[in-house]
PDB file of C-alpha atoms in Angstrom:
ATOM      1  CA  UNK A   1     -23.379   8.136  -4.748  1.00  0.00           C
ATOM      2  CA  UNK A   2     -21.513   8.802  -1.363  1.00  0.00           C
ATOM      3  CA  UNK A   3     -22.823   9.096   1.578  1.00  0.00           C
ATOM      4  CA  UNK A   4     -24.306  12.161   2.724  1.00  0.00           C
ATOM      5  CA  UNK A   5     -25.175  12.115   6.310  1.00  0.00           C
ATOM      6  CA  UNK A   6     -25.313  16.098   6.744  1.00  0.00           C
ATOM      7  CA  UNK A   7     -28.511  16.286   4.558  1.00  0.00           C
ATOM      8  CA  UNK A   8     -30.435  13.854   6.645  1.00  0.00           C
ATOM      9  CA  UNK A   9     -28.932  14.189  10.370  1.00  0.00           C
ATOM     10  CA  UNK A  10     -29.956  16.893  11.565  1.00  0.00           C
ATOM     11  CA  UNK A  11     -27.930  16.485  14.457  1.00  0.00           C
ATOM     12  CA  UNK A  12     -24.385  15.719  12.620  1.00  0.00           C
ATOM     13  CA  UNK A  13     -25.389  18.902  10.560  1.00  0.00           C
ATOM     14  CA  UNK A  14     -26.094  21.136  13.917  1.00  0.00           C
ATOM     15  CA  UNK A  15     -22.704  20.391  14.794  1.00  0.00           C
ATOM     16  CA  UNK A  16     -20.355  20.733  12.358  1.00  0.00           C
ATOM     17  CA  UNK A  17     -22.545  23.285  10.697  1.00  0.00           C
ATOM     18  CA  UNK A  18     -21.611  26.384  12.845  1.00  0.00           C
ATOM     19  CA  UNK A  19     -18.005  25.262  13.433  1.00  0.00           C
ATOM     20  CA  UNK A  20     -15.281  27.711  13.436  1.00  0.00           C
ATOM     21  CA  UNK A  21     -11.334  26.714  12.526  1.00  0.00           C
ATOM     22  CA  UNK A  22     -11.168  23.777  14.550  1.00  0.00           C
ATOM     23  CA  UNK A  23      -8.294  21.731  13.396  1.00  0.00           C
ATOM     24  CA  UNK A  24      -5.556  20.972  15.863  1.00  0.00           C
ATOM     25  CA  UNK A  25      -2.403  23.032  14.401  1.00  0.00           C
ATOM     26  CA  UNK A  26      -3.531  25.696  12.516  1.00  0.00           C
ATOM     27  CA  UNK A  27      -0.222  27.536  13.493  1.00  0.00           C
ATOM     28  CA  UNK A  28       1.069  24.924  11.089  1.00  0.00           C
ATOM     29  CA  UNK A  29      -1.303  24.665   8.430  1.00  0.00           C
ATOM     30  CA  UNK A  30      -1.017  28.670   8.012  1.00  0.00           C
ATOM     31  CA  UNK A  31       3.052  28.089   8.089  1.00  0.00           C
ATOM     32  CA  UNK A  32       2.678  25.323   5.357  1.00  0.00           C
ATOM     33  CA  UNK A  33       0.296  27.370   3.100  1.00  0.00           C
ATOM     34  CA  UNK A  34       1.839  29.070   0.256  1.00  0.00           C
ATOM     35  CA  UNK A  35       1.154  32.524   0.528  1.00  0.00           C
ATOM     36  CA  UNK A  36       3.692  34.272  -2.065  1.00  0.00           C
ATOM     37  CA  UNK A  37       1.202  32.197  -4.668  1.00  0.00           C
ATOM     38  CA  UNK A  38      -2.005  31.970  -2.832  1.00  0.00           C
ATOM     39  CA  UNK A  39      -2.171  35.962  -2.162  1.00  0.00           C
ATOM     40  CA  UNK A  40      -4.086  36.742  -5.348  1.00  0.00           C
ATOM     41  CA  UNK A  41      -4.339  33.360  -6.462  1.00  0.00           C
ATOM     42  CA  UNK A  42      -7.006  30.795  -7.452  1.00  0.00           C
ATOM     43  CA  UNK A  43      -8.097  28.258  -4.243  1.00  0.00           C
ATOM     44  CA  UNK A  44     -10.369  24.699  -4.356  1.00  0.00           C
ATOM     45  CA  UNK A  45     -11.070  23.594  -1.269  1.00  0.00           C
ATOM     46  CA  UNK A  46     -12.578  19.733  -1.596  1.00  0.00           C
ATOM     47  CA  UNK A  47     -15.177  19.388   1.612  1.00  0.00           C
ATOM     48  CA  UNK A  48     -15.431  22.526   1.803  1.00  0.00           C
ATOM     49  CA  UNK A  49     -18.184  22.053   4.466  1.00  0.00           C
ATOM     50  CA  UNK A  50     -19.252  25.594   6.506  1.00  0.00           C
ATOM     51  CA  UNK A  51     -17.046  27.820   4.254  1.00  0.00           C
ATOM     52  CA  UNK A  52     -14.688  28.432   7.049  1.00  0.00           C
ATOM     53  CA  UNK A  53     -11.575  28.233   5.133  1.00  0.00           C
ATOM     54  CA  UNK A  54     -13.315  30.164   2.242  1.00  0.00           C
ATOM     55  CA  UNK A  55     -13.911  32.794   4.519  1.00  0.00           C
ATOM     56  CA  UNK A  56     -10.069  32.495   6.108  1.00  0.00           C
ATOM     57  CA  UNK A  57      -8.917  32.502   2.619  1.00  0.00           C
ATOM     58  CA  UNK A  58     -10.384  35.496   1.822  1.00  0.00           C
ATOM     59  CA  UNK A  59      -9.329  37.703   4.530  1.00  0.00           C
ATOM     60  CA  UNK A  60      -6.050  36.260   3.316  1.00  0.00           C
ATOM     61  CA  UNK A  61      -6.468  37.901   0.048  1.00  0.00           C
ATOM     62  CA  UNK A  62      -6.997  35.148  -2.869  1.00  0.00           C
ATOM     63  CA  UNK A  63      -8.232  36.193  -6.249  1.00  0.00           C
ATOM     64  CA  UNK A  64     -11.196  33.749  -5.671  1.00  0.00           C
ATOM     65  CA  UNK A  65     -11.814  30.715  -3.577  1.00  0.00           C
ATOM     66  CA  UNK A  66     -14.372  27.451  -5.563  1.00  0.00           C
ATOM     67  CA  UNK A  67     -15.840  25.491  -2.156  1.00  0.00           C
ATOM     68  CA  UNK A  68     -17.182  21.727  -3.151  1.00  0.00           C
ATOM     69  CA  UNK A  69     -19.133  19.543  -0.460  1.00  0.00           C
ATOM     70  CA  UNK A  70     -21.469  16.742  -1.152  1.00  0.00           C
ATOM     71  CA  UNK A  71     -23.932  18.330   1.111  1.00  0.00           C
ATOM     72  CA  UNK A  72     -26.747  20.878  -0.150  1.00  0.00           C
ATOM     73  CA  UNK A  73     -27.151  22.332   2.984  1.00  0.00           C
ATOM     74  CA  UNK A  74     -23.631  22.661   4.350  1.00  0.00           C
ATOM     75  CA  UNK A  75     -23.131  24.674   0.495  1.00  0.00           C
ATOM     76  CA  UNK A  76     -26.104  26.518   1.786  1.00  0.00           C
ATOM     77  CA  UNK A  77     -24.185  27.639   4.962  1.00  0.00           C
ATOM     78  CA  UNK A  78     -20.880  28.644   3.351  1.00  0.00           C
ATOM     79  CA  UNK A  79     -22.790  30.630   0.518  1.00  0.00           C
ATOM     80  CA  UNK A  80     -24.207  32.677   3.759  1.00  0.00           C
ATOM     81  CA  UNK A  81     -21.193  32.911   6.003  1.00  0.00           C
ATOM     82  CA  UNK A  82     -19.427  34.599   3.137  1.00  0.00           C
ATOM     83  CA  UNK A  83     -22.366  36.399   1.022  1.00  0.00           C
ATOM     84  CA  UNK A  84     -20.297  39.657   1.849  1.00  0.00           C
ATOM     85  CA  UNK A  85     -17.414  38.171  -0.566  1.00  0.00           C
ATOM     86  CA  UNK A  86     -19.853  36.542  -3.101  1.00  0.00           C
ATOM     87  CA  UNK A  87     -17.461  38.097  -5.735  1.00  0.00           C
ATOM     88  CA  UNK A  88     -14.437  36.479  -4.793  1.00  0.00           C
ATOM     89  CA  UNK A  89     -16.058  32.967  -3.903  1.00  0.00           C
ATOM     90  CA  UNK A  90     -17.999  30.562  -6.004  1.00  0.00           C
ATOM     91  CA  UNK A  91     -19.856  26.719  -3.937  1.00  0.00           C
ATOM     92  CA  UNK A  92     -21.417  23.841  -5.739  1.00  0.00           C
ATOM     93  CA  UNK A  93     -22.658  20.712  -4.479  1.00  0.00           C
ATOM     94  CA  UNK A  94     -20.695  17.690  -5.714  1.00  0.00           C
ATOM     95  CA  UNK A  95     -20.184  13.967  -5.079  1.00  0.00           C
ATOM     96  CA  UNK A  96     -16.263  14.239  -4.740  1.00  0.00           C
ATOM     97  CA  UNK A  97     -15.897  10.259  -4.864  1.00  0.00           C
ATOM     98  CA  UNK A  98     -17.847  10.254  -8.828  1.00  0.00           C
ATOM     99  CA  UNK A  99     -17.059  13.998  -9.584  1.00  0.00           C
ATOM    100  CA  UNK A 100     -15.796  14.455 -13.510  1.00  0.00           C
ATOM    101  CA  UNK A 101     -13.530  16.660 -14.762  1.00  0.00           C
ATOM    102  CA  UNK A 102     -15.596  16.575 -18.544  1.00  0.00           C
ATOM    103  CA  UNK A 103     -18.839  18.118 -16.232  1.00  0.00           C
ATOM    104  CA  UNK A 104     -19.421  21.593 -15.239  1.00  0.00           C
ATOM    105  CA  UNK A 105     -18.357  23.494 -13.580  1.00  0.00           C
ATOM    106  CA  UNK A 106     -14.327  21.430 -13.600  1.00  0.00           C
ATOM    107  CA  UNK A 107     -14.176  21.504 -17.620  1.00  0.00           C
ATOM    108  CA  UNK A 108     -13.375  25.255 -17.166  1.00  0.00           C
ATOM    109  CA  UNK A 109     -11.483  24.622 -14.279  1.00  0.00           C
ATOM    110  CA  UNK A 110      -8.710  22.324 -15.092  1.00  0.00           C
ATOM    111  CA  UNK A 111      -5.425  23.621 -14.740  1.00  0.00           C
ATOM    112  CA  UNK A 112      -6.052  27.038 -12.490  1.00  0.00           C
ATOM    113  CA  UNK A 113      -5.584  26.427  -9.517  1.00  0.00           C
ATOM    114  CA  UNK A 114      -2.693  27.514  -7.390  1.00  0.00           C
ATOM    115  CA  UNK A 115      -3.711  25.414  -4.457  1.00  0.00           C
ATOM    116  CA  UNK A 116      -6.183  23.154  -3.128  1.00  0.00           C
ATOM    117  CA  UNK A 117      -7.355  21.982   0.790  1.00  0.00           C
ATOM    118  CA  UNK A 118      -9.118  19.552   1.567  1.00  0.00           C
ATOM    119  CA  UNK A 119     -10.046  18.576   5.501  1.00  0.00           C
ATOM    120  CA  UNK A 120     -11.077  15.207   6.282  1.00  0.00           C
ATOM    121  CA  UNK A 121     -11.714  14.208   3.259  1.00  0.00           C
ATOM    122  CA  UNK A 122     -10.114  11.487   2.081  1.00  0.00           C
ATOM    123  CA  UNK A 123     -11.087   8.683   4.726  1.00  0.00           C
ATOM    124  CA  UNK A 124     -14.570   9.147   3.072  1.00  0.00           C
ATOM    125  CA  UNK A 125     -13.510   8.263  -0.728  1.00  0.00           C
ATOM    126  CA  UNK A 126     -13.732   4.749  -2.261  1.00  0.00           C
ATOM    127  CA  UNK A 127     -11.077   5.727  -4.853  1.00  0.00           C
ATOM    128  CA  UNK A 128      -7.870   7.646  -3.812  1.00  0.00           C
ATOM    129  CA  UNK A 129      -6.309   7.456  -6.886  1.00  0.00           C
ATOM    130  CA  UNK A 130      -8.749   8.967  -8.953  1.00  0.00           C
ATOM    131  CA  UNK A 131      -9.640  11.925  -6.631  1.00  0.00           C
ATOM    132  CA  UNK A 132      -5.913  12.820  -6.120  1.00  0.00           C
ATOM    133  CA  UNK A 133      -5.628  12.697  -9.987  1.00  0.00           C
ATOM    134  CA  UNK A 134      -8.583  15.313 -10.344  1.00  0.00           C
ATOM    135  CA  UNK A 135      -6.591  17.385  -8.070  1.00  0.00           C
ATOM    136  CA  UNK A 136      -3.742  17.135 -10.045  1.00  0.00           C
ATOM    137  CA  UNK A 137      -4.980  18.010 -13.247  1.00  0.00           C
ATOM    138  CA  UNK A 138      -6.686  20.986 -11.462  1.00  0.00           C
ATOM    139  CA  UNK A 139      -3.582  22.808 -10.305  1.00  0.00           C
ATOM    140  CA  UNK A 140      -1.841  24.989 -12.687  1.00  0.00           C
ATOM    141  CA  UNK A 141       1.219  23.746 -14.143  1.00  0.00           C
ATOM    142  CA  UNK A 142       4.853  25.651 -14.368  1.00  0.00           C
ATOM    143  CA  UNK A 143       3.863  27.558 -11.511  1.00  0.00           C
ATOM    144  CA  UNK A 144       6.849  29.605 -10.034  1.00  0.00           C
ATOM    145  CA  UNK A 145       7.122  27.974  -6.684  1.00  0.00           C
ATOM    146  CA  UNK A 146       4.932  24.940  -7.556  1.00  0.00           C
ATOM    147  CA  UNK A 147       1.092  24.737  -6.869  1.00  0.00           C
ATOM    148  CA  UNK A 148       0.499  23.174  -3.794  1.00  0.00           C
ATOM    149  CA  UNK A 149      -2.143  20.371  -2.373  1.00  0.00           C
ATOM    150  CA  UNK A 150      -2.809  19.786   1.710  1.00  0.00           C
ATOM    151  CA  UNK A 151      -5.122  17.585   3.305  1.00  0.00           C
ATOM    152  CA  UNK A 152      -6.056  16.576   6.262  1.00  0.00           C
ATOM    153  CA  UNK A 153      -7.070  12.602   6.553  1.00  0.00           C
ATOM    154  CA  UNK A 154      -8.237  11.061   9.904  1.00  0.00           C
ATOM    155  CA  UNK A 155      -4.979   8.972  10.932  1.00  0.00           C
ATOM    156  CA  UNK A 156      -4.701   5.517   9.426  1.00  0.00           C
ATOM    157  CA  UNK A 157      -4.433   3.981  12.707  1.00  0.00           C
ATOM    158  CA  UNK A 158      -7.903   4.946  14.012  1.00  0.00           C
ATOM    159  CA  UNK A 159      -9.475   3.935  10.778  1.00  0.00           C
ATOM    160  CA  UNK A 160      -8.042   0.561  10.777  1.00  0.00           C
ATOM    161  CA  UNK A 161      -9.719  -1.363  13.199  1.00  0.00           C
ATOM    162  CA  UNK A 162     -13.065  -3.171  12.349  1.00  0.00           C
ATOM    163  CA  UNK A 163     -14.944  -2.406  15.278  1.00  0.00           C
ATOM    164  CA  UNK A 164     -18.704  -0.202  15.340  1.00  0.00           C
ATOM    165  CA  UNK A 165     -17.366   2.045  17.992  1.00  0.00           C
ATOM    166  CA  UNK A 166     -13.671   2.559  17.498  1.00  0.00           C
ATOM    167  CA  UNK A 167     -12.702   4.243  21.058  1.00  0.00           C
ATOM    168  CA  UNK A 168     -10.185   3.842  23.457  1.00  0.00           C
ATOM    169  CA  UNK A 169      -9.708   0.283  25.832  1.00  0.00           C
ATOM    170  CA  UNK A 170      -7.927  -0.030  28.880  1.00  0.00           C
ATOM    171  CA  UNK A 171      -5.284  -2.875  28.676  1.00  0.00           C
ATOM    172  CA  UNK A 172      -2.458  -3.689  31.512  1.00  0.00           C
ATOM    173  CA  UNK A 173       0.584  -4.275  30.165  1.00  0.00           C
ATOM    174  CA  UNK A 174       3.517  -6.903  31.625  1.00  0.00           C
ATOM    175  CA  UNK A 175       5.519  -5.417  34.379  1.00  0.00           C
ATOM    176  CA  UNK A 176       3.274  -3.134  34.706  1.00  0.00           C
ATOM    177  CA  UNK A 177       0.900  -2.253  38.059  1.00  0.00           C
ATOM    178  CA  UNK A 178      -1.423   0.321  36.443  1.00  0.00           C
ATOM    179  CA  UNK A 179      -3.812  -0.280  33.474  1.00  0.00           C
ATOM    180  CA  UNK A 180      -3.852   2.127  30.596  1.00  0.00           C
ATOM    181  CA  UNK A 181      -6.080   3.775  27.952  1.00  0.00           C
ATOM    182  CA  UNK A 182      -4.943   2.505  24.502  1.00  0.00           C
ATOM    183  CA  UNK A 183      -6.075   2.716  20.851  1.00  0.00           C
ATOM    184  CA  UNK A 184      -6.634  -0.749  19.526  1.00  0.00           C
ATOM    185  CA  UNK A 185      -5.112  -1.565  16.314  1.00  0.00           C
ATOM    186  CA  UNK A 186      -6.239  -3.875  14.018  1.00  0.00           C
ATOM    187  CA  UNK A 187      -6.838  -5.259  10.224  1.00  0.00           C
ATOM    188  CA  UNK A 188      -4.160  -2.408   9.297  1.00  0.00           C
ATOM    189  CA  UNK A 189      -2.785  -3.938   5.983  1.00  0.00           C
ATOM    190  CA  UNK A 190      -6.575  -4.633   4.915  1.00  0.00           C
ATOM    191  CA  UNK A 191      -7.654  -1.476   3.222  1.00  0.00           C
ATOM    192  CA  UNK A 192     -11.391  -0.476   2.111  1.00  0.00           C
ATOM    193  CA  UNK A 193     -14.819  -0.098   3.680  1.00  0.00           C
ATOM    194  CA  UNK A 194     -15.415   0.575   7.484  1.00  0.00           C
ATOM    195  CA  UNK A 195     -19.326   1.181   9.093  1.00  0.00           C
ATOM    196  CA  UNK A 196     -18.514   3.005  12.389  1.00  0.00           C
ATOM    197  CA  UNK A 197     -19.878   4.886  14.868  1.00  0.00           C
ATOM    198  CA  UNK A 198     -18.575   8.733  14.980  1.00  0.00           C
ATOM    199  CA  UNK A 199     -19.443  11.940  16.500  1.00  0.00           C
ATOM    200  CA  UNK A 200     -22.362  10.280  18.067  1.00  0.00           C
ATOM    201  CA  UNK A 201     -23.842   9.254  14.700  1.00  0.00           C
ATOM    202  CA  UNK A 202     -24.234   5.468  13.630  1.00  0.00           C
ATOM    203  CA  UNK A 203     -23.598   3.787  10.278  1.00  0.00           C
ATOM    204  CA  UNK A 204     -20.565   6.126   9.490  1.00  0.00           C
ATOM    205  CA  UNK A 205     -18.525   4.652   5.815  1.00  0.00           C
ATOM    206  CA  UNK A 206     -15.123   5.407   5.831  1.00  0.00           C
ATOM    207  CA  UNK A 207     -12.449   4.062   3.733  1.00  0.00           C
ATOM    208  CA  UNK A 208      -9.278   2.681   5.419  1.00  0.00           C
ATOM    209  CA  UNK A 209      -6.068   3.419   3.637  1.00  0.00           C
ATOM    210  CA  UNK A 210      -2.381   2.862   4.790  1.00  0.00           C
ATOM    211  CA  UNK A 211       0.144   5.504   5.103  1.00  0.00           C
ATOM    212  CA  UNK A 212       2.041   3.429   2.548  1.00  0.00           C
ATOM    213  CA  UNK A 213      -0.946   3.612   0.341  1.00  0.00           C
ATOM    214  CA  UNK A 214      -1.578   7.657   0.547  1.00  0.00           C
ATOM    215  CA  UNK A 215       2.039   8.678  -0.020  1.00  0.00           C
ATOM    216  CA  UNK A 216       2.645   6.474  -2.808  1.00  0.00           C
ATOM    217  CA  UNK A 217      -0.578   7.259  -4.741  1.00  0.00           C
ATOM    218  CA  UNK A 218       0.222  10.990  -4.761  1.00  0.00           C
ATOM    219  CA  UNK A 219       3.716  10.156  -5.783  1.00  0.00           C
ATOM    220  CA  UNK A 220       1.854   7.756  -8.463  1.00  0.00           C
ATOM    221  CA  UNK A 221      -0.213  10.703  -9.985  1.00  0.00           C
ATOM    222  CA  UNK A 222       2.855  12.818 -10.086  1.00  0.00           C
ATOM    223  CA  UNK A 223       2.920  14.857  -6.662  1.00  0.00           C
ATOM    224  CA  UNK A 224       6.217  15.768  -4.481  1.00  0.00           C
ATOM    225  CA  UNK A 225       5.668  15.172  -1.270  1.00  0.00           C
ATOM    226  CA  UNK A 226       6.961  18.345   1.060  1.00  0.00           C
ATOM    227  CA  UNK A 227       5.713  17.453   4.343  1.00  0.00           C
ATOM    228  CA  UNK A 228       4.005  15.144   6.334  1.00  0.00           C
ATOM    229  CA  UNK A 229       2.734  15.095   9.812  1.00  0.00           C
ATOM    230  CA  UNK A 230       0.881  13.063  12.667  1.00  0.00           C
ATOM    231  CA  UNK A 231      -0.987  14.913  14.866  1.00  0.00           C
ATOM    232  CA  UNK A 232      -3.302  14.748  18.028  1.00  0.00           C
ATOM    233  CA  UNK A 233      -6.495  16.545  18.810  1.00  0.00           C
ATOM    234  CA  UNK A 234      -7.103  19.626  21.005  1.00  0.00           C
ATOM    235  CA  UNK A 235      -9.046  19.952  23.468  1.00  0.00           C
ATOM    236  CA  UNK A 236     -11.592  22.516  21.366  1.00  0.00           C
ATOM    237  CA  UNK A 237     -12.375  19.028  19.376  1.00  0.00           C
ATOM    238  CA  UNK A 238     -12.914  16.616  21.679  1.00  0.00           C
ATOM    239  CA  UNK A 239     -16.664  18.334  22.145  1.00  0.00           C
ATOM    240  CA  UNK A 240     -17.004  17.725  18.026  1.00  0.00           C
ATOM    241  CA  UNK A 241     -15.979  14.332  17.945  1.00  0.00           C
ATOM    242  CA  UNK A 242     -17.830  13.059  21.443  1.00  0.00           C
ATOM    243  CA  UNK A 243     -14.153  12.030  22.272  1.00  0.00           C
ATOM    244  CA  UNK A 244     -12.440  11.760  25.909  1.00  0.00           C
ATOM    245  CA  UNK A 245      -9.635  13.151  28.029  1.00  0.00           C
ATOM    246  CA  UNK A 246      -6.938  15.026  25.936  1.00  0.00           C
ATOM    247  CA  UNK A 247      -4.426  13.035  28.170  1.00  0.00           C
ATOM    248  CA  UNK A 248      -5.713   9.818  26.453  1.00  0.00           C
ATOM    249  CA  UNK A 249      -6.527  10.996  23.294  1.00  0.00           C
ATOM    250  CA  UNK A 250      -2.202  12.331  23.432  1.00  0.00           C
ATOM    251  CA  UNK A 251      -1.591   8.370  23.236  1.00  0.00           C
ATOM    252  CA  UNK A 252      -2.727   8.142  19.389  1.00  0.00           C
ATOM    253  CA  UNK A 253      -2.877  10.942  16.622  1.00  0.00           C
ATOM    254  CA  UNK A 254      -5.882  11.620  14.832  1.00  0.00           C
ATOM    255  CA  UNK A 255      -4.563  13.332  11.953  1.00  0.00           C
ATOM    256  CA  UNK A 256      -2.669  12.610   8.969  1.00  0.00           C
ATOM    257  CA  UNK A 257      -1.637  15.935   7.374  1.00  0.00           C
ATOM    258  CA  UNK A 258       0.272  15.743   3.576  1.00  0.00           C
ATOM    259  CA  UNK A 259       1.202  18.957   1.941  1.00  0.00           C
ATOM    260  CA  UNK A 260       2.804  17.913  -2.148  1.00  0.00           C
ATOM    261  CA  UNK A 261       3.639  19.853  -5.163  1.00  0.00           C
ATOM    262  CA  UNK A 262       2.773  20.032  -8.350  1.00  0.00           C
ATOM    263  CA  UNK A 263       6.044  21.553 -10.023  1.00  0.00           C
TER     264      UNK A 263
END
């Protein structure tokens, strides 16, 4: 089973738990979004955490939003922060690294999707094949304009490195007078398990994949890839992820975000 640190720590859960939309770019997650499909459309959203994007979804207008976490008490949360739209939204706790699509509730659910989120996700699966298959097979097929798949993966480069506490370093360069903040980079081409320290909590697994690796995989299953970006944080996340100055943190994205088709 995965991990599940928002069950047990109670301060990882306190924090994320009442979160808001805090993504960096949401200006450009809204643009990406397919809304001529989504507006009365079916929605998954993988991690679904708080039910924050349940909740944006259905101001938006879907026909009904599912909401999957591993975490029995984040589901808890998102069932309460949208309890006035219990008709339109369904949650269920669910290991999405050993998830089935032969189990309830997916049998019923392959195939009707128009799109699927998921937000930093993906760094926390041991198998990214097999979870961006799952998605596949849950999107609808033939749709007009394609069903649709973005994600949001903490950025290759920070997950890389082997250290406990991956943070910034101060390293002076040749030629020049000044020190400055950098993001070490290391182990890059070696994929698989990292045990870090993050958002103040110890004993963090990720899983380290390359860009190389997540673009070709979703090609692999069958995707189209549409768009993909790099981004930095914002300053409203720094207090989230116990992170620095938004002048360093400018000097390495944190965020690799993938929008692909189904056609």
């Amino acid at each position: 089973m995965s991990q599940n640190e928002y069950d047990k720590n109670d301060s990882l859960f306190n924090k994320f738990s009442n979160k808001n939309l805090t993504i960096e770019n949401e200006t450009l997650l809204f643009s990406m979004i397919p809304w001529e499909i989504v507006k009365n459309g079916n929605v998954i959203d993988f991690g679904c955490g708080n039910g924050w994007f349940c909740r944006e979804m259905i101001e938006k207008g879907v026909n009904q939003i599912i909401g999957v976490d591993i975490s029995e008490k984040l589901i808890k949360k998102a069932i309460e922060l949208n309890k006035d739209n219990n008709e339109k939204s369904k949650y269920y706790v669910t290991d999405l690294d050993n998830f089935q699509l032969n189990e309830t509730p997916f049998n019923s659910l392959i195939g009707s999707f128009d799109f699927a989120f998921s937000s930093y996700l993906t760094h926390y699966l041991s198998d990214l094949e097999s979870f961006f298959k799952k998605v596949y097979n849950l999107l609808k097929s033939n749709n007009n304009n394609g069903s649709s798949f973005i994600f949001f993966a903490e950025h290759p480069m920070r997950t890389s490195t082997k250290c406990i506490e991956n943070k910034f370093i101060s390293h002076k360069f040749e030629g020049d007078e000044n020190s400055k903040m950098v993001w070490p980079i290391s182990n890059y081409s070696e994929e698989g398990k990292r045990v870090t320290k993050w958002a103040g909590s110890n004993g963090i697994v990720k899983y380290h994949y390359t860009i190389e690796t997540y673009v070709n995989t979703l090609i692999k299953v069958g995707f189209k890839i549409d768009y993909i970006g790099e981004l930095n944080l914002v300053e409203k996340q720094l207090q989230l992820c116990n992170s620095g100055d938004i002048t360093i943190e400018a000097n390495s994205p944190f965020t690799l975000f993938i929008k692909v088709i189904k056609n």
